[in-house]
Amino acid sequence: MTTTSPQGRTELLRPDGSPVRVLVVDDEQSITELLSMALRYEGWQIRSAGDGHGAVQTARDFRPDAVVLDMMLPDMDGLSVLGRLRRDLPDVPVLFLTAKDAVEDRIAGLTAGGDDYVTKPFSLEEVVARLRGLIRRSGAADRRSDSVLVVGDLTLDEDSHEVTRGGDGIHLTATEFELLRFLMRNPRRVLSKAQILDRVWSYDFGGQANVVELYISYLRRKIDAGREPMIHTRRGAGYLIKPAVS
Amino acid sequence: MTTTSPQGRTELLRPDGSPVRVLVVDDEQSITELLSMALRYEGWQIRSAGDGHGAVQTARDFRPDAVVLDMMLPDMDGLSVLGRLRRDLPDVPVLFLTAKDAVEDRIAGLTAGGDDYVTKPFSLEEVVARLRGLIRRSGAADRRSDSVLVVGDLTLDEDSHEVTRGGDGIHLTATEFELLRFLMRNPRRVLSKAQILDRVWSYDFGGQANVVELYISYLRRKIDAGREPMIHTRRGAGYLIKPAVS
DNA sequence: CGCGTTTCTCAGAGAAATCACAGCTTGGGG
DNA sequence: CCCCAAGCTGTGATTTCTCTGAGAAACGCG
C-alpha cells in the first residue's frame, strides 16, 4: 500500500497500514544515526544495533520488514549474522553494507536470494532507493506501488534506470541519475544545495558545494536541452523540478 | 492542527490542541532572548539553554517538538549534542544555527534527516518559517496544515516559493519573498518599518531604514502593478496588506 | 596496461540582487 | 494654501550567486 503524505511524497506502508519496520546494524554509531535519521524521515520505524548479537536479538522481537546489515561487525562475521537472522525471519530482505574493496564475489552469492548491497561510503539516496526496492519486491508492502517516477513528460524508472522525456530515452551517469531521482521524488519543492549534497553525495564527501551546480548544469543539458525547462533555480534558496507547462 | 487566532493569524498547534514546544540552544544570551521572544510571539512554548548539557537535560523533561541548536557551543560540539538529543527524542526535528563561513565545513548529513539549518546572522522570518516547516513535516502538528498562504487572490507557497496573483505567477527575489511572507502572515494588520526591519532583515543589519520603503516599492510593482492595490501605506504608522476588494 | 567515461576542482564570466543615495512626490497640519 | 516630514523611486555601485568551460584525477572495463 502506498499513501501520499501532505508533502506530496509517496510513502510505503505495510498491507495493514502500519509503517514499514527496518533494522539497521552497524558498529559505527555515526552510521546508524545517519541512517536512522534518514530512514525515519521516510516514515519508517527504525531500530538499530551495534553488533551481531544485538542484531539477532532485536530482530527477534522487532520483526523488521527489512534489515540494513554492515558486513564488518566486531563480534561475528556478516554471514553468521545473516544465518541467524534467517533462522528467525526466513524471508526478510537484507541490504548489505560493505567496504568498497571487499571481495565482491562473496557478496554476489548473497544477493542472489533477492538481497542487495551498497558499498561504503554510500549516499542516502542510494540506500533509501535500494531499501524501497527490496521492500517492494519482498511483498511486505503493497506490490502495486511501482518504480516509475513521473513529473510532467519526464519519467524515471528506479528499477531499470531508464529516463525519458517526451518519449525520448536519455542517458544519465550514476550521479546524474541520483540527483534527478531526488528532485523527482520532491517535485515542486525547493531543495537547497545542502539538502541535495547530504542526500545524493556520499556522507564522507568533503568537496566543494558547487558540484551540485555542476550536476544541475549537466542535467539541464540532457533534460531541458531545447525544451521548455523543468529544472528551475531559486536564487539563494535552491533548485526545484516541476512539469514544464505548469 | 491549526487554529486562527483573534488577530487573524494562523498558528500551529499539536494534535491535542496544546501549544507547540520549542527548545532554543545558544551560548549567546542575546540570541536566545531574541529567538525566545520571536517564537513566543508565534504562540509557541519556549525553553532555552546556554550549553550542551543544559540542552540535553532540558530536552529530557520539556520534550520539545523542535529544537533550535547552535553548532558552536562552549561545552560540547554540535554533533554530540545532536546525538544525545536523538537518544531521548529520536524524531525531534532540529534547526541548526551555523556561522556563515563555517557552512562548507561539514553541515554534512545534517539536513539529511529532514533537519534544516540557517546561517548567522539570520532573520527572524527565516528562522520562524523554517521551524514551521520542520514542525509541519515532522507531523508534530496537524498534517492538514499546508504551506500556502492566501490573502485575497494572492497566494504564496512556502515549499515551492511560488507566488501568484489572480492565477499569474510572479517572480520574487529572496528578500521580496520574505517581506511578502511577513505581510501575508499578518494580513490587515499595520506593520511598522521597525517591525519589518527587525523581522525580515538579519539582526545585524546596519543599513538605512529606507530599504523597507524600497522593497515595498519593488513588491508593489510586482504584486499590485496594474491591479487593485493590496499593499497600503498608513502614513506615520507602517504598511499593511489586505484583499483588494476589501 | 590503456582508453574512454565519469567525477570533481578551479576559476572566470555573467547575471541578479541588494542597498545607498538623492531628488521628487504626496499628504496633512497649521 | 503652504510647507515639511514622510514616503516613493530612479540610478548606479557593489556584492553575491550561479553557470559553465577546461582540465586533472579516479574509475571501469577489456
Coordinates of C-alpha atoms (C1' of nucleotides) in Angstrom, one line a residue:
Chain A
M1 CA 0.0 0.0 0.0
T2 CA 1.2 3.5 -0.7
T3 CA -0.2 6.7 0.6
T4 CA 0.6 10.3 -0.3
S5 CA 1.8 12.4 2.5
P6 CA 1.0 16.1 2.8
Q7 CA 4.3 17.0 1.3
G8 CA 3.3 15.1 -1.8
R9 CA 5.7 12.3 -1.2
T10 CA 4.7 8.8 -1.6
E11 CA 5.4 6.5 1.2
L12 CA 5.5 2.8 1.6
L13 CA 3.1 1.2 4.1
R14 CA 2.5 -2.4 5.0
P15 CA -0.7 -4.1 3.9
D16 CA -2.2 -3.5 7.3
G17 CA -1.4 0.2 7.0
S18 CA 1.2 0.3 9.7
P19 CA 4.6 1.8 8.9
V20 CA 7.4 -0.4 7.5
R21 CA 9.9 -1.5 10.0
V22 CA 13.7 -1.5 9.3
L23 CA 16.5 -2.8 11.5
V24 CA 19.9 -1.0 11.0
V25 CA 23.0 -2.8 12.0
D26 CA 26.4 -1.1 12.1
D27 CA 29.1 -0.8 14.7
E28 CA 29.9 2.8 13.9
Q29 CA 27.3 4.9 15.8
S30 CA 27.6 7.8 13.4
I31 CA 26.4 5.5 10.6
T32 CA 23.5 4.0 12.5
E33 CA 22.5 7.5 13.5
L34 CA 22.8 8.9 10.0
L35 CA 20.8 6.0 8.6
S36 CA 18.2 6.1 11.3
M37 CA 17.6 9.8 10.8
A38 CA 17.2 9.4 7.0
L39 CA 15.0 6.3 7.2
R40 CA 12.8 7.7 9.8
Y41 CA 12.3 10.6 7.6
E42 CA 10.9 8.2 5.0
G43 CA 8.2 7.4 7.5
W44 CA 9.6 4.1 8.6
Q45 CA 10.0 2.7 12.0
I46 CA 13.7 2.1 12.8
R47 CA 15.7 0.2 15.4
S48 CA 19.4 -0.1 15.4
A49 CA 22.0 -2.5 16.8
G50 CA 25.8 -2.2 17.0
D51 CA 26.8 -5.8 16.8
G52 CA 25.7 -9.2 15.6
H53 CA 24.2 -10.5 18.8
G54 CA 22.3 -7.3 19.3
A55 CA 21.0 -7.5 15.8
V56 CA 19.7 -11.1 16.2
Q57 CA 18.1 -10.3 19.5
T58 CA 16.5 -7.1 18.3
A59 CA 15.3 -8.7 15.1
R60 CA 13.6 -11.4 17.1
D61 CA 11.0 -9.2 18.7
F62 CA 11.1 -6.2 16.4
R63 CA 10.4 -8.4 13.4
P64 CA 11.6 -5.9 10.8
D65 CA 10.4 -5.9 7.2
A66 CA 14.0 -5.3 6.1
V67 CA 17.5 -5.2 7.5
V68 CA 20.5 -3.0 6.7
L69 CA 23.5 -5.0 7.7
D70 CA 27.1 -4.0 7.8
M71 CA 29.2 -6.9 6.8
M72 CA 32.0 -5.9 9.1
L73 CA 30.9 -6.3 12.7
P74 CA 33.1 -6.6 15.8
D75 CA 31.7 -9.8 17.2
M76 CA 30.7 -12.1 14.3
D77 CA 31.1 -12.0 10.6
G78 CA 28.3 -11.0 8.4
L79 CA 27.5 -14.4 7.2
S80 CA 26.8 -15.8 10.6
V81 CA 24.6 -12.8 11.4
L82 CA 22.7 -13.4 8.2
G83 CA 22.3 -17.1 9.0
R84 CA 20.9 -16.4 12.4
L85 CA 18.6 -13.7 11.1
R86 CA 17.3 -16.0 8.6
R87 CA 16.5 -18.6 11.1
D88 CA 14.0 -16.3 12.8
L89 CA 12.9 -14.3 9.8
P90 CA 13.4 -16.5 6.7
D91 CA 12.0 -14.0 4.2
V92 CA 13.3 -10.7 5.4
P93 CA 15.3 -8.9 2.7
V94 CA 18.7 -7.7 3.7
L95 CA 20.7 -4.7 2.4
F96 CA 24.4 -5.3 3.0
L97 CA 26.9 -2.6 3.6
T98 CA 30.4 -3.4 2.5
A99 CA 33.7 -1.7 2.2
K100 CA 34.5 -0.7 -1.3
D101 CA 37.4 -3.1 -1.6
A102 CA 35.6 -6.1 -0.1
V103 CA 35.6 -9.3 -2.0
E104 CA 32.7 -8.8 -4.5
D105 CA 32.1 -12.4 -5.4
R106 CA 31.2 -13.3 -1.8
I107 CA 28.5 -10.6 -1.9
A108 CA 27.4 -11.7 -5.3
G109 CA 26.3 -15.0 -3.9
L110 CA 24.4 -13.4 -1.1
T111 CA 22.4 -11.1 -3.3
A112 CA 21.3 -14.0 -5.4
G113 CA 18.4 -14.5 -3.0
G114 CA 16.9 -11.1 -3.7
D115 CA 19.0 -9.2 -1.3
D116 CA 21.1 -6.3 -2.3
Y117 CA 24.1 -4.4 -1.2
V118 CA 25.7 -0.9 -1.3
T119 CA 29.4 -0.1 -0.8
K120 CA 30.6 2.3 1.8
P121 CA 30.7 5.3 1.7
F122 CA 27.2 5.3 0.3
S123 CA 24.8 8.1 -0.4
L124 CA 21.5 8.2 1.4
E125 CA 19.5 8.3 -1.8
E126 CA 21.1 5.0 -2.8
V127 CA 20.4 3.3 0.5
V128 CA 16.8 4.5 0.6
A129 CA 16.2 3.6 -3.0
R130 CA 17.5 0.1 -2.6
L131 CA 15.6 -0.5 0.5
R132 CA 12.4 0.7 -1.1
G133 CA 13.1 -1.7 -3.9
L134 CA 13.8 -4.6 -1.5
I135 CA 10.7 -4.0 0.5
R136 CA 8.6 -3.5 -2.6
R137 CA 9.8 -6.8 -4.1
S138 CA 9.5 -8.7 -0.9
G139 CA 5.8 -8.1 -0.7
A140 CA 5.9 -6.6 2.7
A141 CA 4.5 -3.5 1.2
D142 CA 1.8 -3.3 -1.5
R143 CA 3.1 -4.6 -4.8
R144 CA 1.0 -2.2 -6.7
S145 CA 3.5 0.5 -5.8
D146 CA 5.6 0.8 -8.8
S147 CA 9.0 2.0 -9.5
V148 CA 8.4 4.8 -12.0
L149 CA 8.6 8.4 -11.1
V150 CA 6.7 10.8 -13.4
V151 CA 6.9 14.6 -13.5
G152 CA 5.3 16.1 -16.5
D153 CA 6.6 14.3 -19.6
L154 CA 9.6 13.2 -17.7
T155 CA 9.8 9.7 -16.4
L156 CA 12.4 7.8 -14.4
D157 CA 12.3 4.1 -13.7
E158 CA 14.1 3.2 -10.5
D159 CA 14.4 -0.4 -11.5
S160 CA 15.7 -0.2 -15.0
H161 CA 17.3 3.2 -14.5
E162 CA 15.6 4.3 -17.7
V163 CA 14.9 8.0 -18.1
T164 CA 12.7 9.5 -20.8
R165 CA 11.5 12.9 -21.6
G166 CA 8.6 13.2 -24.1
G167 CA 9.3 9.6 -25.0
D168 CA 12.9 10.1 -25.9
G169 CA 15.4 8.0 -24.0
I170 CA 18.1 9.9 -22.1
H171 CA 21.3 8.5 -20.9
L172 CA 22.4 9.7 -17.4
T173 CA 25.5 8.9 -15.4
A174 CA 25.1 7.4 -12.0
T175 CA 25.3 10.7 -10.2
E176 CA 23.1 12.5 -12.6
F177 CA 20.5 9.7 -12.1
E178 CA 20.5 10.0 -8.3
L179 CA 20.3 13.8 -8.5
L180 CA 17.3 13.6 -10.8
R181 CA 15.7 10.9 -8.7
F182 CA 16.0 13.1 -5.6
L183 CA 14.5 16.1 -7.5
M184 CA 11.7 14.0 -8.9
R185 CA 10.8 12.5 -5.5
N186 CA 10.3 16.0 -4.3
P187 CA 8.6 17.8 -7.2
R188 CA 7.7 21.4 -6.9
R189 CA 9.7 21.7 -3.8
V190 CA 12.7 23.9 -3.4
L191 CA 15.7 21.8 -2.4
S192 CA 18.8 23.6 -1.0
K193 CA 22.2 22.7 -2.2
A194 CA 23.0 21.4 1.3
Q195 CA 20.0 19.1 1.2
I196 CA 21.0 17.8 -2.2
L197 CA 24.6 17.3 -1.1
D198 CA 23.5 15.5 2.0
R199 CA 21.2 13.2 0.2
V200 CA 22.8 12.5 -3.2
W201 CA 26.5 12.6 -2.4
S202 CA 28.3 10.1 0.0
Y203 CA 28.4 11.0 3.6
D204 CA 32.1 11.4 3.5
F205 CA 32.2 13.8 0.6
G206 CA 34.4 16.7 1.5
G207 CA 34.4 18.7 -1.6
Q208 CA 33.0 21.9 -2.9
A209 CA 29.3 22.6 -2.7
N210 CA 29.4 23.7 -6.3
V211 CA 29.4 20.1 -7.6
V212 CA 25.7 20.5 -7.2
E213 CA 25.6 23.4 -9.5
L214 CA 27.8 21.5 -11.9
Y215 CA 25.5 18.5 -12.0
I216 CA 22.4 20.6 -12.3
S217 CA 24.1 22.1 -15.3
Y218 CA 24.7 18.6 -16.7
L219 CA 21.1 17.5 -16.1
R220 CA 19.8 20.6 -17.8
R221 CA 21.8 19.8 -20.9
K222 CA 20.2 16.4 -21.0
I223 CA 16.8 17.0 -19.7
D224 CA 15.9 20.5 -20.7
A225 CA 18.0 20.9 -23.8
G226 CA 16.0 22.7 -26.4
R227 CA 12.8 22.1 -24.5
E228 CA 10.6 24.0 -22.0
P229 CA 12.8 23.9 -18.9
M230 CA 11.7 21.8 -15.9
I231 CA 14.6 22.4 -13.6
H232 CA 14.5 25.8 -12.1
T233 CA 16.8 27.8 -9.9
R234 CA 15.5 29.7 -6.9
R235 CA 18.4 32.1 -6.3
G236 CA 19.6 31.9 -2.8
A237 CA 17.3 29.1 -1.9
G238 CA 18.0 26.1 -4.2
Y239 CA 16.5 24.2 -7.1
L240 CA 13.2 22.6 -7.9
I241 CA 11.7 20.5 -10.7
K242 CA 8.2 20.8 -12.0
P243 CA 6.2 20.0 -15.1
A244 CA 7.0 22.3 -18.0
V245 CA 3.6 23.7 -18.7
S246 CA 2.9 24.4 -15.0
Chain B
M1 CA -4.0 21.2 13.9
T2 CA -4.3 24.8 13.1
T3 CA -6.5 27.5 14.5
T4 CA -7.0 31.1 13.7
S5 CA -6.3 33.5 16.5
P6 CA -8.4 36.6 17.1
Q7 CA -5.8 38.7 15.3
G8 CA -6.4 36.6 12.2
R9 CA -3.1 34.8 12.4
T10 CA -2.9 31.1 11.8
E11 CA -1.0 29.2 14.4
L12 CA 0.3 25.7 14.6
L13 CA -1.0 23.5 17.4
R14 CA -0.3 20.0 18.4
P15 CA -2.9 17.3 17.7
D16 CA -4.1 17.5 21.3
G17 CA -4.6 21.3 21.0
S18 CA -1.7 22.2 23.2
P19 CA 0.9 24.7 22.0
V20 CA 4.0 23.6 20.1
R21 CA 7.1 23.4 22.3
V22 CA 10.5 24.6 21.1
L23 CA 13.8 24.4 22.8
V24 CA 16.4 27.1 21.9
V25 CA 20.1 26.4 22.5
D26 CA 22.7 29.1 22.1
D27 CA 25.5 30.3 24.3
E28 CA 24.9 34.0 23.4
Q29 CA 22.2 35.2 25.6
S30 CA 21.2 38.0 23.3
I31 CA 20.4 35.3 20.7
T32 CA 18.4 33.1 22.9
E33 CA 16.4 36.1 24.1
L34 CA 15.8 37.4 20.6
L35 CA 14.7 34.0 19.5
S36 CA 12.6 33.2 22.5
M37 CA 10.7 36.5 22.1
A38 CA 10.1 35.9 18.5
L39 CA 9.0 32.3 18.9
R40 CA 6.8 33.1 21.9
Y41 CA 5.1 35.6 19.7
E42 CA 4.2 32.7 17.4
G43 CA 2.2 31.3 20.2
W44 CA 4.8 28.6 21.0
Q45 CA 6.1 27.5 24.3
I46 CA 9.8 28.2 24.6
R47 CA 12.6 27.0 26.8
S48 CA 16.2 27.9 26.3
A49 CA 19.6 26.5 27.3
G50 CA 23.1 28.0 27.0
D51 CA 25.2 24.9 26.6
G52 CA 25.0 21.3 25.5
H53 CA 24.5 19.7 28.9
G54 CA 21.7 22.1 29.7
A55 CA 20.1 21.4 26.4
V56 CA 20.1 17.6 26.9
Q57 CA 18.7 17.9 30.4
T58 CA 16.0 20.4 29.4
A59 CA 15.0 18.4 26.4
R60 CA 14.5 15.4 28.7
D61 CA 11.6 16.8 30.6
F62 CA 10.5 19.6 28.4
R63 CA 10.1 17.2 25.4
P64 CA 10.1 19.8 22.7
D65 CA 8.5 19.4 19.3
A66 CA 11.5 21.1 17.7
V67 CA 15.0 22.3 18.7
V68 CA 17.0 25.3 17.6
L69 CA 20.6 24.4 18.1
D70 CA 23.7 26.5 17.7
M71 CA 26.5 24.4 16.3
M72 CA 29.1 26.3 18.3
L73 CA 28.6 25.6 22.0
P74 CA 31.2 26.1 24.7
D75 CA 31.0 22.6 26.3
M76 CA 30.4 20.2 23.5
D77 CA 30.3 20.2 19.8
G78 CA 27.0 20.3 17.9
L79 CA 27.2 16.7 16.8
S80 CA 27.5 15.3 20.3
V81 CA 24.6 17.4 21.4
L82 CA 22.6 16.1 18.5
G83 CA 23.5 12.6 19.3
R84 CA 22.3 12.8 22.8
L85 CA 19.2 14.7 21.9
R86 CA 18.3 12.0 19.5
R87 CA 18.8 9.3 22.1
D88 CA 15.9 10.8 24.1
L89 CA 13.9 12.2 21.3
P90 CA 14.5 10.2 18.2
D91 CA 12.2 12.1 16.0
V92 CA 12.6 15.7 17.1
P93 CA 13.5 17.9 14.2
V94 CA 16.4 20.2 14.6
L95 CA 17.2 23.6 13.2
F96 CA 20.9 24.3 13.2
L97 CA 22.4 27.7 13.6
T98 CA 25.8 28.0 12.0
A99 CA 28.3 30.7 11.3
K100 CA 28.2 31.9 7.7
D101 CA 31.8 30.9 7.0
A102 CA 31.5 27.5 8.6
V103 CA 28.9 26.4 6.2
E104 CA 31.2 24.5 4.0
D105 CA 32.8 22.9 7.0
R106 CA 30.6 20.0 7.3
I107 CA 26.9 20.6 7.7
A108 CA 27.2 17.2 6.1
G109 CA 24.4 14.8 6.8
L110 CA 22.7 17.3 9.0
T111 CA 19.9 18.1 6.7
A112 CA 19.5 14.5 5.6
G113 CA 17.0 13.5 8.3
G114 CA 14.7 16.3 7.4
D115 CA 16.5 18.7 9.6
D116 CA 17.5 22.2 8.4
Y117 CA 19.9 25.0 9.1
V118 CA 20.2 28.7 8.9
T119 CA 23.4 30.7 8.9
K120 CA 24.2 33.5 11.4
P121 CA 23.3 36.3 11.1
F122 CA 19.8 35.2 10.3
S123 CA 16.5 37.0 10.0
L124 CA 13.7 36.0 12.4
E125 CA 11.3 35.4 9.5
E126 CA 13.7 32.8 8.2
V127 CA 14.0 31.0 11.5
V128 CA 10.3 31.1 12.1
A129 CA 9.5 29.9 8.6
R130 CA 11.9 27.0 8.7
L131 CA 10.8 26.0 12.1
R132 CA 7.2 26.0 11.0
G133 CA 8.3 23.8 8.0
L134 CA 10.1 21.4 10.2
I135 CA 7.3 21.1 12.7
R136 CA 4.7 20.7 9.9
R137 CA 6.7 18.0 8.2
S138 CA 7.6 16.2 11.4
G139 CA 3.9 15.5 12.0
A140 CA 4.1 17.0 15.5
A141 CA 1.4 19.4 14.3
D142 CA -1.6 18.5 12.3
R143 CA -0.6 17.5 8.8
R144 CA -3.6 19.2 7.3
S145 CA -1.8 22.5 7.8
D146 CA -0.3 23.2 4.5
S147 CA 2.3 25.6 3.3
V148 CA 0.3 28.0 1.2
L149 CA -0.6 31.5 2.5
V150 CA -3.6 33.1 0.9
V151 CA -4.7 36.7 1.0
G152 CA -7.4 37.6 -1.4
D153 CA -6.3 36.4 -4.9
L154 CA -2.7 36.4 -3.8
T155 CA -1.0 33.2 -2.8
L156 CA 2.4 32.3 -1.6
D157 CA 3.7 28.8 -1.3
E158 CA 6.4 28.3 1.3
D159 CA 7.5 25.0 -0.1
S160 CA 7.9 25.8 -3.8
H161 CA 8.5 29.6 -3.2
E162 CA 5.8 30.2 -5.8
V163 CA 3.7 33.4 -5.7
T164 CA 0.6 34.1 -7.7
R165 CA -1.8 36.8 -8.0
G166 CA -5.1 36.1 -9.8
G167 CA -3.5 33.0 -11.1
D168 CA -0.5 34.7 -12.7
G169 CA 2.9 33.5 -11.5
I170 CA 5.1 36.3 -10.0
H171 CA 8.8 36.1 -9.6
L172 CA 10.2 37.5 -6.4
T173 CA 13.8 37.7 -5.1
A174 CA 14.7 36.2 -1.8
T175 CA 14.2 39.4 0.2
E176 CA 11.0 40.3 -1.6
F177 CA 9.7 36.9 -0.8
E178 CA 10.4 37.1 2.9
L179 CA 8.9 40.6 3.1
L180 CA 5.7 39.4 1.4
R181 CA 5.6 36.4 3.6
F182 CA 5.7 38.5 6.7
L183 CA 3.0 40.8 5.4
M184 CA 0.8 37.9 4.4
R185 CA 1.2 36.2 7.7
N186 CA -0.2 39.4 9.2
P187 CA -3.0 40.4 6.9
R188 CA -5.0 43.5 7.7
R189 CA -2.5 44.5 10.3
V190 CA -0.3 47.5 10.2
L191 CA 3.4 46.6 10.5
S192 CA 5.8 49.4 11.3
K193 CA 9.0 49.8 9.3
A194 CA 10.9 48.9 12.5
Q195 CA 9.0 45.7 12.9
I196 CA 9.6 44.8 9.4
L197 CA 13.2 45.6 9.6
D198 CA 13.6 43.5 12.8
R199 CA 11.8 40.6 11.3
V200 CA 12.8 40.4 7.7
W201 CA 16.4 41.6 7.8
S202 CA 19.2 39.9 9.7
Y203 CA 19.6 41.0 13.2
D204 CA 22.9 42.6 12.4
F205 CA 21.7 44.7 9.6
G206 CA 23.2 48.1 9.9
G207 CA 21.9 49.9 6.9
Q208 CA 19.4 52.6 6.1
A209 CA 15.9 52.1 7.3
N210 CA 14.5 53.1 3.9
V211 CA 15.4 49.6 2.5
V212 CA 11.9 48.8 3.7
E213 CA 10.4 51.5 1.6
L214 CA 12.5 50.4 -1.3
Y215 CA 11.4 46.8 -1.1
I216 CA 7.7 47.7 -0.5
S217 CA 8.1 49.7 -3.8
Y218 CA 9.6 46.6 -5.5
L219 CA 6.7 44.5 -4.2
R220 CA 4.1 46.9 -5.4
R221 CA 5.5 46.8 -8.9
K222 CA 5.2 43.1 -9.0
I223 CA 2.1 42.4 -6.9
D224 CA -0.1 45.5 -7.4
A225 CA 1.1 46.5 -10.9
G226 CA -2.0 47.5 -12.9
R227 CA -4.3 45.9 -10.4
E228 CA -6.3 46.9 -7.4
P229 CA -3.7 47.6 -4.8
M230 CA -3.3 45.2 -1.8
I231 CA -0.4 46.8 -0.1
H232 CA -1.3 50.0 1.7
T233 CA 0.7 52.7 3.4
R234 CA -0.5 54.0 6.8
R235 CA 1.4 57.2 6.9
G236 CA 3.4 57.5 10.1
A237 CA 2.5 54.0 11.1
G238 CA 3.6 51.4 8.6
Y239 CA 2.2 49.1 5.9
L240 CA -0.5 46.5 5.7
I241 CA -1.7 44.0 3.2
K242 CA -5.3 43.1 2.7
P243 CA -7.6 41.6 0.0
A244 CA -8.2 44.0 -2.9
V245 CA -11.9 44.3 -2.7
S246 CA -11.8 44.9 1.0
Chain C
dC1 C1' 48.1 -1.6 -19.0
dG2 C1' 45.5 1.6 -21.9
dC3 C1' 41.4 4.1 -23.2
dG4 C1' 37.0 6.0 -22.7
dT5 C1' 34.0 7.7 -19.2
dT6 C1' 32.8 9.9 -15.0
dT7 C1' 33.6 12.7 -11.2
dC8 C1' 35.3 16.8 -9.4
dT9 C1' 38.2 21.2 -8.8
dC10 C1' 39.1 25.6 -10.2
dA11 C1' 38.4 30.0 -12.0
dG12 C1' 36.4 33.5 -14.8
dA13 C1' 32.3 35.4 -17.0
dG14 C1' 27.9 36.9 -16.4
dA15 C1' 23.6 37.8 -14.2
dA16 C1' 21.0 39.0 -10.4
dA17 C1' 20.2 41.0 -6.1
dT18 C1' 21.0 44.2 -2.5
dC19 C1' 21.5 48.6 -0.9
dA20 C1' 23.0 53.7 -0.6
dC21 C1' 21.9 58.0 -2.1
dA22 C1' 19.4 61.7 -3.8
dG23 C1' 15.8 64.1 -5.8
dC24 C1' 11.0 64.0 -6.3
dT25 C1' 6.1 63.4 -4.8
dT26 C1' 2.4 63.4 -1.5
dG27 C1' -0.4 64.2 2.4
dG28 C1' -2.0 66.8 6.0
dG29 C1' -1.3 70.1 9.9
dG30 C1' -1.3 74.8 10.6
Chain D
dC1 C1' -2.8 77.1 0.5
dC2 C1' 1.9 76.5 2.1
dC3 C1' 5.4 73.8 3.9
dC4 C1' 7.7 70.0 5.9
dA5 C1' 8.1 65.5 7.1
dA6 C1' 7.2 61.1 5.3
dG7 C1' 7.3 58.2 1.7
dC8 C1' 8.5 56.8 -3.2
dT9 C1' 11.5 55.5 -6.8
dG10 C1' 15.4 56.1 -10.5
dT11 C1' 20.3 55.4 -10.8
dG12 C1' 24.2 53.0 -10.3
dA13 C1' 28.0 50.8 -7.3
dT14 C1' 28.9 46.8 -5.0
dT15 C1' 28.4 42.3 -3.6
dT16 C1' 26.8 37.8 -4.0
dC17 C1' 25.3 33.9 -6.5
dT18 C1' 25.2 30.9 -10.4
dC19 C1' 26.7 28.9 -14.6
dT20 C1' 30.0 26.6 -17.4
dG21 C1' 34.5 25.6 -19.8
dA22 C1' 38.8 23.4 -19.3
dG23 C1' 41.4 20.1 -17.5
dA24 C1' 43.1 16.8 -13.7
dA25 C1' 42.2 12.7 -11.3
dA26 C1' 39.8 8.5 -10.5
dC27 C1' 37.4 4.8 -12.2
dG28 C1' 35.8 0.8 -15.0
dC29 C1' 36.5 -2.4 -18.4
dG30 C1' 38.6 -5.1 -21.8

